Coordinates of C-alpha atoms in Angstrom, one line a residue:
Chain P
M301 CA -0.1 -0.1 -0.3
A302 CA 1.1 3.3 -0.8
Q303 CA 3.0 5.4 1.9
P304 CA 1.6 9.2 2.5
K305 CA 4.4 11.8 1.7
Y306 CA 5.5 13.8 4.7
L307 CA 5.5 17.8 3.9
S308 CA 6.4 19.4 7.0
G309 CA 9.7 21.4 6.6
D310 CA 9.8 20.5 2.8
A311 CA 8.7 23.8 1.4
A312 CA 9.2 22.8 -2.5
A313 CA 7.3 19.8 -1.7
I314 CA 4.4 21.9 0.1
N315 CA 4.3 24.3 -2.9
E316 CA 3.8 21.4 -5.6
F317 CA 1.2 20.1 -3.2
L318 CA -1.1 23.5 -2.9
D319 CA -0.6 23.7 -6.5
R320 CA -2.6 20.4 -7.3
F321 CA -5.7 21.8 -5.4
D322 CA -8.5 24.3 -6.0
T323 CA -10.5 23.6 -2.8
F324 CA -9.6 22.4 0.5
L325 CA -12.1 20.5 2.8
L326 CA -11.0 21.3 6.4
D327 CA -12.0 19.4 9.7
C328 CA -12.2 21.6 12.8
D329 CA -11.9 19.7 15.7
G330 CA -8.2 18.4 15.9
V331 CA -7.4 20.1 12.7
I332 CA -7.9 24.0 13.4
W333 CA -8.9 23.8 17.1
S334 CA -9.4 21.6 20.4
G335 CA -12.6 22.9 22.1
D336 CA -12.1 26.8 22.4
H337 CA -8.5 26.7 21.6
V338 CA -7.2 27.9 18.2
F339 CA -3.9 25.9 17.3
E340 CA -0.6 28.2 16.7
G341 CA -0.6 29.8 12.8
V342 CA -4.0 28.6 11.8
V343 CA -5.5 32.0 10.8
D344 CA -2.2 32.4 9.0
T345 CA -2.2 29.3 7.0
L346 CA -5.9 29.9 6.2
Q347 CA -5.0 33.3 4.9
L348 CA -1.9 32.1 2.8
L349 CA -4.7 29.4 1.2
R350 CA -7.0 32.1 0.2
S351 CA -4.1 34.4 -1.1
R352 CA -3.4 31.7 -3.3
G353 CA -7.0 31.5 -4.7
K354 CA -7.8 28.3 -2.8
Q355 CA -11.4 28.0 -1.8
V356 CA -11.7 26.9 2.2
I357 CA -14.6 24.9 3.0
F358 CA -15.3 23.8 6.8
V359 CA -16.7 20.3 7.0
T360 CA -17.2 18.9 11.0
N361 CA -19.0 16.0 12.4
N362 CA -19.9 17.8 15.6
S363 CA -23.5 18.0 15.4
T364 CA -24.2 20.1 18.5
K365 CA -24.0 23.6 16.4
S366 CA -25.9 24.7 13.2
R367 CA -23.9 26.6 10.6
E368 CA -25.2 29.7 12.2
Q369 CA -23.9 28.8 15.6
Y370 CA -20.6 28.0 14.1
L371 CA -20.2 31.2 12.6
T372 CA -20.4 32.7 16.0
K373 CA -17.9 30.5 17.2
F374 CA -15.2 31.2 14.2
T375 CA -15.7 34.8 15.0
K376 CA -15.5 34.9 18.5
L377 CA -12.1 33.2 17.7
G378 CA -10.8 35.3 15.3
I379 CA -11.2 33.0 12.3
P380 CA -12.4 34.5 8.9
A381 CA -15.3 32.5 7.5
A382 CA -18.5 32.9 6.0
A383 CA -21.7 31.0 6.9
D384 CA -21.9 29.0 3.4
E385 CA -18.4 28.0 3.8
I386 CA -19.2 25.6 7.0
F387 CA -21.0 22.3 7.0
G388 CA -21.5 20.3 10.0
S389 CA -23.2 16.9 10.4
A390 CA -26.5 18.4 11.4
Y391 CA -26.7 20.3 8.0
S392 CA -26.0 17.5 6.2
S393 CA -28.5 15.3 7.9
A394 CA -31.0 18.1 7.3
I395 CA -30.5 18.5 3.6
Y396 CA -30.5 14.5 3.5
I397 CA -33.8 14.5 5.2
S398 CA -35.7 17.3 3.4
R399 CA -34.0 16.7 -0.3
I400 CA -33.7 13.0 -0.6
L401 CA -35.3 10.7 2.2
R402 CA -38.8 13.1 1.6
L403 CA -40.6 11.2 4.3
P404 CA -44.3 10.8 3.3
P405 CA -46.9 13.3 4.4
G406 CA -48.2 12.5 7.8
R407 CA -45.0 10.3 8.9
D408 CA -42.8 13.3 8.4
K409 CA -41.6 14.1 11.7
V410 CA -38.6 13.7 13.0
F411 CA -37.7 12.7 16.7
V412 CA -34.6 13.9 17.4
L413 CA -31.9 13.1 19.9
G414 CA -29.3 15.9 20.0
E415 CA -29.0 19.7 20.9
S416 CA -30.3 22.9 19.3
G417 CA -28.0 22.7 16.2
I418 CA -29.9 19.8 15.1
E419 CA -33.1 21.4 16.0
N420 CA -31.9 25.0 14.1
E421 CA -30.6 23.0 10.7
L422 CA -34.2 21.3 10.5
R423 CA -36.2 24.5 10.9
A424 CA -34.2 25.8 8.1
E425 CA -35.2 23.1 5.9
G426 CA -38.7 22.6 6.9
V427 CA -38.6 19.8 8.8
R428 CA -41.0 18.9 11.7
F429 CA -39.5 17.3 14.6
V430 CA -40.5 16.4 18.4
G431 CA -37.9 15.7 21.1
G432 CA -34.5 17.4 21.0
T433 CA -34.2 19.9 23.7
D434 CA -38.0 19.9 24.6
P435 CA -37.9 20.3 28.4
S436 CA -40.9 17.7 28.3
F437 CA -38.2 15.2 27.8
L438 CA -35.9 16.4 30.5
R439 CA -37.2 14.2 33.3
N440 CA -37.4 10.5 34.9
M441 CA -39.8 8.0 33.3
T442 CA -43.2 7.7 35.2
P443 CA -45.1 4.6 35.2
E444 CA -47.6 6.7 33.0
D445 CA -44.6 7.0 30.6
F446 CA -44.2 3.0 30.4
R447 CA -47.7 2.7 29.9
G448 CA -48.2 5.2 27.3
I449 CA -45.0 4.2 25.4
A450 CA -45.9 0.8 25.3
D451 CA -49.3 1.2 24.3
G452 CA -48.3 4.2 21.8
S453 CA -50.8 6.7 23.4
L454 CA -47.9 8.6 24.2
L455 CA -46.1 8.6 20.6
D456 CA -46.6 11.0 18.2
P457 CA -48.3 8.9 15.0
E458 CA -46.8 11.6 12.7
V459 CA -42.8 10.2 13.4
G460 CA -41.4 8.6 10.6
C461 CA -37.7 8.8 11.3
V462 CA -35.3 8.9 14.2
L463 CA -32.2 11.1 13.9
A464 CA -29.4 10.6 16.5
G465 CA -26.7 12.9 17.1
L466 CA -24.6 13.9 20.3
D467 CA -27.2 14.7 22.9
M468 CA -25.7 15.8 26.2
H469 CA -28.9 15.6 27.8
I470 CA -29.8 12.0 26.8
N471 CA -32.0 9.8 29.2
Y472 CA -34.2 6.7 29.6
L473 CA -37.2 8.7 28.6
K474 CA -35.9 10.1 25.3
L475 CA -34.2 6.7 24.7
S476 CA -37.7 4.6 25.4
H477 CA -39.4 7.2 22.7
A478 CA -36.6 6.6 19.9
L479 CA -36.6 2.6 20.9
H480 CA -40.4 2.5 20.4
Y481 CA -40.1 4.9 17.2
L482 CA -38.0 2.6 15.5
H483 CA -40.0 -0.7 16.3
R484 CA -43.0 1.2 14.4
G485 CA -41.0 1.2 11.5
A486 CA -39.2 4.9 11.8
V487 CA -36.2 5.4 9.7
F488 CA -32.9 5.4 11.5
L489 CA -30.2 8.1 10.9
A490 CA -27.1 9.5 12.8
T491 CA -25.7 12.7 12.2
N492 CA -22.7 10.8 12.7
T493 CA -21.2 7.7 14.6
D494 CA -17.7 8.9 16.4
S495 CA -17.2 7.3 19.6
T496 CA -15.7 10.0 21.3
F497 CA -15.8 14.1 21.2
P498 CA -12.6 15.9 22.1
S499 CA -12.8 18.2 24.7
N500 CA -10.4 20.1 27.1
S501 CA -7.4 18.0 26.0
S502 CA -9.5 14.7 26.6
L503 CA -12.2 12.6 25.5
F504 CA -15.8 12.4 26.1
P505 CA -18.9 10.5 25.1
G506 CA -19.7 11.2 21.4
A507 CA -22.8 10.7 19.3
G508 CA -21.9 7.3 18.2
S509 CA -21.7 6.3 21.6
I510 CA -24.4 8.3 23.3
G511 CA -27.5 7.6 20.7
T512 CA -26.7 5.4 17.7
A513 CA -24.6 2.2 19.9
P514 CA -27.3 2.2 22.4
L515 CA -30.2 2.3 20.0
A516 CA -28.3 0.0 17.6
Y517 CA -28.1 -2.6 20.3
M518 CA -31.5 -2.5 21.8
S519 CA -33.1 -2.4 18.3
G520 CA -31.4 -4.6 16.4
K521 CA -31.3 -2.1 13.6
R522 CA -28.2 -0.1 11.7
P523 CA -28.3 3.6 11.3
L524 CA -27.6 5.4 8.3
P525 CA -24.8 7.9 9.0
L526 CA -24.5 11.4 7.6
G527 CA -21.4 12.8 8.8
K528 CA -18.2 11.8 7.7
P529 CA -17.2 9.4 6.1
S530 CA -20.7 9.2 4.8
Q531 CA -20.5 10.7 1.2
A532 CA -24.2 12.5 2.2
M533 CA -21.7 14.9 3.7
L534 CA -20.3 15.5 0.3
D535 CA -23.6 15.6 -1.8
A536 CA -24.6 18.6 0.7
V537 CA -21.1 20.5 0.1
E538 CA -21.7 19.9 -3.6
G539 CA -25.3 21.0 -3.2
R540 CA -23.9 24.6 -3.0
F541 CA -20.5 24.6 -4.4
R542 CA -19.2 23.1 -7.6
L543 CA -16.5 21.1 -6.9
D544 CA -13.9 19.6 -9.1
R545 CA -13.3 16.3 -6.8
S546 CA -9.9 16.0 -8.9
R547 CA -8.6 19.4 -7.3
T548 CA -9.9 18.9 -3.8
C549 CA -8.3 18.1 -0.8
M550 CA -9.7 17.1 2.5
V551 CA -8.0 17.8 5.6
G552 CA -8.5 16.1 8.8
D553 CA -6.9 14.1 12.0
R554 CA -8.7 10.9 11.8
L555 CA -8.3 7.9 9.3
N556 CA -12.1 6.6 10.1
T557 CA -13.7 9.9 9.1
D558 CA -11.7 12.5 7.4
I559 CA -9.2 10.4 5.4
Q560 CA -12.0 7.8 4.6
F561 CA -14.3 10.3 3.4
G562 CA -11.7 12.0 1.0
V563 CA -10.7 8.4 -0.3
E564 CA -14.3 7.2 -1.0
G565 CA -15.3 10.4 -2.3
G566 CA -12.5 10.2 -5.3
L567 CA -11.1 13.6 -4.0
G568 CA -7.7 14.5 -5.7
G569 CA -6.1 13.9 -2.2
T570 CA -6.2 13.9 1.6
L571 CA -3.9 15.4 4.0
L572 CA -3.8 14.4 7.8
V573 CA -2.6 16.6 10.5
L574 CA -1.2 15.3 13.7
T575 CA -2.8 17.7 16.1
G576 CA -5.7 15.4 16.8
V577 CA -6.8 11.8 17.2
C578 CA -4.0 10.2 15.1
K579 CA -0.6 9.2 15.7
P580 CA 2.1 8.8 13.0
G581 CA 2.2 5.0 11.6
D582 CA -1.4 4.8 12.5
W583 CA -2.2 4.4 8.7
E584 CA 0.3 1.3 8.7
K585 CA -2.1 -0.6 11.1
E586 CA -3.8 -3.6 9.5
D587 CA -7.1 -2.5 10.2
A588 CA -6.4 1.3 9.4
P589 CA -9.7 2.3 7.3
A590 CA -7.7 4.6 4.6
V591 CA -4.3 5.9 4.1
P592 CA -3.6 9.6 3.8
G593 CA -1.8 11.0 0.4
F594 CA -0.1 13.5 2.6
Y595 CA 0.8 14.3 6.3
V596 CA 1.8 17.3 8.7
D597 CA 2.8 17.7 11.8
K598 CA 0.6 20.5 12.0
L599 CA -1.6 22.7 9.6
S600 CA 0.5 25.7 10.1
D601 CA 3.4 23.7 8.7
L602 CA 1.9 24.4 5.3
L603 CA 3.1 28.1 5.9
A604 CA 6.5 27.1 4.8
A605 CA 5.4 27.6 1.3
G606 CA 4.2 30.9 1.5
S607 CA 7.4 32.0 3.0
S608 CA 9.7 30.1 0.2
S609 CA 7.7 31.0 -2.6
S610 CA 7.7 35.0 -1.5
E611 CA 11.3 35.1 -0.8
Chain S
M1018 CA -28.5 -30.9 16.5
A1019 CA -30.9 -32.6 19.0
Q1020 CA -34.3 -31.5 19.1
P1021 CA -35.8 -30.1 22.4
K1022 CA -38.3 -32.4 23.7
Y1023 CA -42.3 -30.7 24.0
L1024 CA -43.5 -31.7 27.0
S1025 CA -47.2 -29.7 27.2
G1026 CA -50.1 -32.1 27.5
D1027 CA -47.8 -35.3 28.0
A1028 CA -48.5 -36.3 31.5
A1029 CA -46.2 -39.3 31.2
A1030 CA -43.2 -37.4 29.8
I1031 CA -43.4 -34.4 32.6
N1032 CA -43.3 -37.2 35.4
E1033 CA -40.2 -38.5 33.6
F1034 CA -38.9 -35.1 33.3
L1035 CA -39.5 -34.0 37.0
D1036 CA -38.0 -37.2 38.1
R1037 CA -34.5 -36.5 36.7
F1038 CA -34.1 -33.4 38.7
D1039 CA -33.8 -31.8 42.3
T1040 CA -33.3 -28.5 42.0
F1041 CA -35.1 -26.3 39.2
L1042 CA -33.6 -22.4 38.7
L1043 CA -36.0 -20.3 37.5
D1044 CA -36.1 -17.1 35.7
C1045 CA -38.5 -14.4 36.5
D1046 CA -39.4 -12.0 33.8
G1047 CA -41.2 -13.9 30.9
V1048 CA -41.3 -17.2 33.0
I1049 CA -43.2 -16.6 36.4
W1050 CA -44.4 -12.7 35.5
S1051 CA -44.3 -9.9 32.9
G1052 CA -44.0 -7.2 34.9
D1053 CA -46.4 -7.0 38.0
H1054 CA -48.6 -9.7 36.2
V1055 CA -48.2 -13.2 37.2
F1056 CA -48.8 -16.0 35.0
E1057 CA -51.9 -18.3 35.5
G1058 CA -50.8 -21.3 37.2
V1059 CA -47.7 -20.3 38.3
V1060 CA -48.0 -20.4 42.3
D1061 CA -49.5 -23.7 41.7
T1062 CA -46.8 -25.2 39.7
L1063 CA -44.1 -23.9 42.5
Q1064 CA -46.4 -25.7 44.8
L1065 CA -46.2 -29.0 42.9
L1066 CA -42.3 -28.4 42.6
R1067 CA -41.9 -28.2 46.1
S1068 CA -44.7 -30.9 47.2
R1069 CA -42.3 -33.1 45.3
G1070 CA -39.5 -32.2 47.3
K1071 CA -37.7 -30.1 44.6
Q1072 CA -35.6 -27.3 45.6
V1073 CA -37.0 -24.0 43.6
I1074 CA -34.1 -21.0 43.4
F1075 CA -35.1 -17.8 41.3
V1076 CA -32.2 -16.7 39.3
T1077 CA -32.9 -13.6 37.4
N1078 CA -31.0 -10.7 35.6
N1079 CA -32.7 -7.6 36.4
S1080 CA -30.3 -5.9 38.4
T1081 CA -32.6 -3.1 39.9
K1082 CA -33.4 -4.8 42.7
S1083 CA -31.6 -6.6 45.5
R1084 CA -32.8 -10.0 46.9
E1085 CA -34.6 -8.1 49.9
Q1086 CA -36.3 -5.9 47.4
Y1087 CA -37.5 -9.1 45.1
L1088 CA -38.9 -10.8 48.3
T1089 CA -41.0 -7.6 48.7
K1090 CA -42.2 -8.1 45.2
F1091 CA -42.7 -11.9 45.6
T1092 CA -44.7 -11.2 48.9
K1093 CA -46.8 -8.8 47.0
L1094 CA -47.6 -10.9 44.1
G1095 CA -48.5 -14.0 46.4
I1096 CA -45.5 -16.0 45.2
P1097 CA -44.3 -18.1 48.3
A1098 CA -40.1 -17.4 48.5
A1099 CA -37.4 -17.1 50.8
A1100 CA -34.6 -14.4 50.6
D1101 CA -32.1 -16.8 50.0
E1102 CA -34.1 -18.5 47.1
I1103 CA -33.5 -15.3 45.1
F1104 CA -30.4 -14.5 43.0
G1105 CA -30.2 -11.3 41.1
S1106 CA -27.3 -9.9 38.9
A1107 CA -26.8 -7.0 41.4
Y1108 CA -26.4 -9.8 44.2
S1109 CA -24.0 -12.3 41.6
S1110 CA -22.0 -8.7 40.8
A1111 CA -21.5 -8.0 44.5
I1112 CA -20.1 -11.5 45.3
Y1113 CA -17.8 -11.1 42.2
I1114 CA -16.4 -8.3 43.5
S1115 CA -16.2 -9.1 47.2
R1116 CA -14.9 -12.8 46.9
I1117 CA -13.3 -12.9 43.4
L1118 CA -11.8 -9.8 41.9
R1119 CA -10.8 -8.7 45.4
L1120 CA -9.8 -4.9 44.6
P1121 CA -6.6 -3.5 46.0
P1122 CA -6.8 -1.3 48.6
G1123 CA -6.9 2.3 47.5
R1124 CA -8.3 1.2 44.7
D1125 CA -11.4 -0.8 45.8
K1126 CA -14.4 1.6 45.2
V1127 CA -16.8 0.9 42.6
F1128 CA -18.7 3.3 40.2
V1129 CA -21.8 2.5 39.6
L1130 CA -24.2 2.8 36.9
G1131 CA -27.4 1.3 38.5
E1132 CA -30.2 1.6 40.5
S1133 CA -30.7 0.8 44.4
G1134 CA -30.5 -3.0 43.9
I1135 CA -27.1 -2.9 43.2
E1136 CA -26.1 -0.4 45.7
N1137 CA -28.0 -2.7 48.5
E1138 CA -25.9 -5.6 47.6
L1139 CA -22.4 -4.1 47.1
R1140 CA -23.5 -2.6 51.0
A1141 CA -24.3 -5.7 52.3
E1142 CA -21.0 -7.2 50.9
G1143 CA -18.9 -4.6 52.3
V1144 CA -17.7 -2.7 49.1
R1145 CA -17.4 0.8 48.9
F1146 CA -18.9 2.6 45.9
V1147 CA -19.9 5.8 44.1
G1148 CA -22.1 7.2 41.5
G1149 CA -25.5 5.1 41.4
T1150 CA -28.2 6.8 42.9
D1151 CA -26.1 9.6 44.4
P1152 CA -28.6 13.0 43.8
S1153 CA -25.3 14.7 42.8
F1154 CA -24.9 13.1 39.8
L1155 CA -28.5 14.0 38.7
R1156 CA -28.0 16.8 36.9
N1157 CA -26.5 18.0 33.5
M1158 CA -22.7 18.6 32.5
T1159 CA -21.5 22.0 33.4
P1160 CA -17.8 23.6 32.1
E1161 CA -16.4 22.7 35.1
D1162 CA -17.3 19.0 35.1
F1163 CA -15.7 18.9 31.5
R1164 CA -12.7 20.2 33.1
G1165 CA -12.6 18.7 36.1
I1166 CA -13.6 15.2 34.5
A1167 CA -10.8 16.0 31.9
D1168 CA -7.8 16.7 34.2
G1169 CA -9.3 14.0 37.0
S1170 CA -9.7 16.5 40.0
L1171 CA -13.4 15.4 40.2
L1172 CA -12.6 11.9 39.8
D1173 CA -12.5 9.5 43.0
P1174 CA -9.0 8.3 42.7
E1175 CA -9.9 5.2 44.6
V1176 CA -12.2 3.9 42.1
G1177 CA -10.6 0.6 40.5
C1178 CA -14.0 -0.9 39.2
V1179 CA -17.1 0.5 36.8
L1180 CA -20.1 -1.7 37.1
A1181 CA -23.1 -1.0 34.8
G1182 CA -26.4 -2.3 35.4
L1183 CA -29.8 -1.1 34.3
D1184 CA -29.8 2.3 35.2
M1185 CA -33.0 4.6 34.6
H1186 CA -31.6 7.6 35.5
I1187 CA -28.4 7.5 32.9
N1188 CA -27.3 10.9 31.8
Y1189 CA -24.2 12.5 30.1
L1190 CA -22.1 13.5 33.2
K1191 CA -22.5 9.7 34.5
L1192 CA -21.3 8.4 31.2
S1193 CA -18.5 10.9 31.2
H1194 CA -17.3 9.8 34.8
A1195 CA -17.5 6.1 33.7
L1196 CA -15.4 6.4 30.3
H1197 CA -12.6 8.4 32.5
Y1198 CA -12.5 6.1 35.0
L1199 CA -11.8 3.1 32.7
H1200 CA -9.4 5.2 30.7
R1201 CA -7.6 5.1 33.9
G1202 CA -7.7 1.4 34.1
A1203 CA -10.7 0.8 36.3
V1204 CA -12.2 -3.0 35.5
F1205 CA -15.0 -3.0 33.4
L1206 CA -17.8 -5.3 34.5
A1207 CA -21.7 -5.6 33.5
T1208 CA -24.6 -6.9 35.6
N1209 CA -25.7 -8.5 32.5
T1210 CA -25.7 -7.4 28.9
D1211 CA -29.6 -8.0 28.1
S1212 CA -30.4 -5.7 25.1
T1213 CA -34.2 -5.0 26.5
F1214 CA -35.9 -5.3 29.3
P1215 CA -39.6 -6.4 29.4
S1216 CA -42.3 -4.1 30.9
N1217 CA -46.0 -3.8 29.8
S1218 CA -45.9 -6.1 27.5
S1219 CA -43.3 -4.6 25.7
L1220 CA -39.6 -4.0 25.7
F1221 CA -37.4 -1.0 27.0
P1222 CA -34.2 -0.4 27.2
G1223 CA -32.0 -2.8 28.7
A1224 CA -28.7 -2.9 31.1
G1225 CA -26.9 -3.7 28.0
S1226 CA -28.4 -0.8 25.6
I1227 CA -28.0 1.9 28.7
G1228 CA -24.4 1.2 30.0
T1229 CA -22.5 -1.5 28.6
A1230 CA -23.0 -0.9 24.9
P1231 CA -22.3 3.0 24.8
L1232 CA -19.4 2.6 27.6
A1233 CA -17.9 -0.4 25.1
Y1234 CA -17.7 1.8 22.0
M1235 CA -16.9 4.7 23.7
S1236 CA -13.5 3.3 25.3
G1237 CA -12.8 0.1 23.1
K1238 CA -13.2 -2.0 25.9
R1239 CA -15.3 -4.9 26.8
P1240 CA -17.2 -5.7 30.0
L1241 CA -16.9 -8.9 31.7
P1242 CA -20.9 -9.7 32.3
L1243 CA -22.0 -11.3 35.8
G1244 CA -25.6 -12.2 35.2
K1245 CA -26.8 -15.3 33.0
P1246 CA -25.0 -16.8 31.0
S1247 CA -22.3 -15.8 33.2
Q1248 CA -21.0 -18.7 35.0
A1249 CA -20.2 -16.3 37.8
M1250 CA -24.3 -16.4 38.6
L1251 CA -23.8 -20.0 39.0
D1252 CA -21.1 -19.8 41.1
A1253 CA -23.1 -17.2 43.3
V1254 CA -25.9 -20.0 43.4
E1255 CA -23.2 -22.8 44.4
G1256 CA -21.7 -20.7 47.1
R1257 CA -24.9 -20.8 48.9
F1258 CA -26.6 -24.1 48.2
R1259 CA -24.7 -27.5 47.5
L1260 CA -25.8 -28.3 43.7
D1261 CA -25.8 -31.9 42.1
R1262 CA -25.6 -29.9 38.8
S1263 CA -26.6 -33.3 36.8
R1264 CA -29.8 -33.1 38.6
T1265 CA -30.5 -29.6 38.3
C1266 CA -32.4 -28.0 35.2
M1267 CA -32.7 -24.4 34.4
V1268 CA -36.0 -22.6 33.2
G1269 CA -36.1 -19.7 31.2
D1270 CA -37.5 -17.8 28.2
R1271 CA -34.3 -16.8 26.6
L1272 CA -32.0 -18.7 24.5
N1273 CA -28.7 -16.6 24.9
T1274 CA -29.1 -16.0 28.8
D1275 CA -31.0 -18.8 30.5
I1276 CA -30.7 -21.7 28.1
Q1277 CA -27.0 -20.9 27.2
F1278 CA -26.5 -20.5 31.0
G1279 CA -27.8 -24.2 31.7
V1280 CA -25.9 -25.7 28.8
E1281 CA -22.5 -24.0 29.7
G1282 CA -23.0 -24.9 33.1
G1283 CA -23.5 -28.2 32.5
L1284 CA -26.5 -28.8 34.2
G1285 CA -28.7 -32.0 33.9
G1286 CA -31.1 -29.9 31.7
T1287 CA -32.8 -26.9 30.5
L1288 CA -36.4 -26.1 30.0
L1289 CA -37.4 -23.0 27.7
V1290 CA -41.1 -21.6 28.3
L1291 CA -42.9 -19.6 25.3
T1292 CA -44.1 -17.0 27.8
G1293 CA -41.2 -14.6 26.9
V1294 CA -39.0 -13.6 24.6
C1295 CA -38.5 -16.9 22.7
K1296 CA -40.8 -18.0 19.6
P1297 CA -41.2 -22.0 18.9
G1298 CA -38.2 -22.6 16.2
D1299 CA -36.1 -20.1 17.3
W1300 CA -33.6 -22.7 18.5
E1301 CA -33.5 -23.9 14.9
K1302 CA -32.0 -20.5 13.4
E1303 CA -28.3 -21.0 12.5
D1304 CA -27.3 -18.2 15.0
A1305 CA -29.2 -19.9 18.1
P1306 CA -27.0 -19.6 20.6
A1307 CA -28.2 -22.9 22.8
V1308 CA -31.0 -25.3 22.0
P1309 CA -33.0 -26.5 25.2
G1310 CA -33.6 -29.8 26.0
F1311 CA -37.1 -29.3 26.6
Y1312 CA -39.7 -26.7 25.9
V1313 CA -43.5 -26.2 27.1
D1314 CA -46.0 -23.3 26.2
K1315 CA -46.2 -22.1 29.8
L1316 CA -44.9 -22.9 33.1
S1317 CA -48.1 -24.0 34.5
D1318 CA -48.3 -27.0 31.7
L1319 CA -46.1 -28.7 34.2
L1320 CA -49.3 -29.1 36.5
A1321 CA -50.5 -31.7 34.3
A1322 CA -47.8 -34.2 36.0
G1323 CA -49.4 -33.8 39.4
S1324 CA -52.8 -34.7 38.5
S1325 CA -51.9 -37.5 36.6
S1326 CA -49.4 -38.7 39.3
S1327 CA -52.3 -38.3 42.2
E1328 CA -54.9 -39.8 40.3

């Protein structure tokens, strides 16, 4: 299997790399920031890419924020970006539901396990939903809940889809509703299936662990994931921008989401950065889901190109 | 593969069956009751077994109740039983932790995902624990929780084990604690890994779906389960009663817990009842985990023996 090319410190190779692409799709967590900490040199690197005429698009699996909420975060952290350059798995899920899944009338509500980011994107696409951050679900199960869920009287007959994302307010009541909607034939979607979610230089339970793993185990059904590496995410990007896939590069820190996403999407290249989940050599493991075309220690190593070409 | 022998309606076969055993291990949910509904004829059947000198022991995977709490339920439902005839997975887990695992001093606390049944049994065995029903865990995560769990300042350094059972008050805070204890090397135990839990003639999320599936997915570790079919449960029964395994029969409604438990334990026989999860012919499926020796439509079909032999 081909080995990835290491670019850090090699200005000529970096320039050659940059010349191959018109568009860069960038993961966020572990690439441009960790939580609220922006990695050093990232703003300058984005400036370099844009100054060379590259299109920069942010593609993240984190479903807790809508595009507007992400824009607020970018602005707060001093990273120039526009709302339509940002793609989260909440957005790709909403697009998939409204434009591809097209639930039949009368069965077109979505039961949401997740935060306001998902709700905002569903609302923007005109998709009706229940659950989510509705405070009436933030409580313990009562005997009446057990009875009403079992006999269906407490279920919404219009729900035809369960969408599971990262829900930091998960509880037994929400999981019981989701299970019964699945038993009644609801389509099972996941914003993403990341097992963990990075925060405070550590890992916390991810969307895949909180919603999809339990629901899959209890229902015996497998969800269709709509974040990376699902190509539904690339479809959402292409719905807004014309991409020449052969001149597009995916940049990320995870082999099983970012790099696999780029490889399966037939993109011209993939760049792994080592500031997140992956360590050098992870791509050599027998169960490596994908091998990147290139890798750098950190995103800002690309800055070497700028200084060499301008000198 | 040998086919199970069908006993319902065949008094001679039932008498021959009963004569082969001195001890009957009975599952509860789906065998003697469903929720608070006792199946017809169960009390008479237990009376028949006892009148013929059989030892009757109740063996259930439901961890939400301690033996004392089960006794209260038996009494309320009018089923004669003694506390020491009742074995739940909360009890077998407590026994395993205190007598077999023997955590080293200073690392001998257990972080509990579960209800009071587990706490009562741990307390009875003198095992220290945190989490469980402690009301300070019944809330949303705060930024301080993320920081303190990530840097360890909010974790108890004496926790050396995570025990996951059915927790109807599961939340992101508890799962985050459990994940970080596992990252720090805690032993991962599960009271049981049942995917669902029967209630109100329907199925709700089980211990395996609420605690072990999410924790296994996020940590990459697999728990040691201590309910059926784990032989730790049989060890707990044998710790109290002298059993002649060859003259002991396991009675249950699930192939992958009850029947497998009896087969792997080398018991003299297994009896499947069709009042719970399994349907006729489930044992013929390619992925059937075990094949019962005998089956009846319902437990009280055994009553046919009594009337024939006494007439």
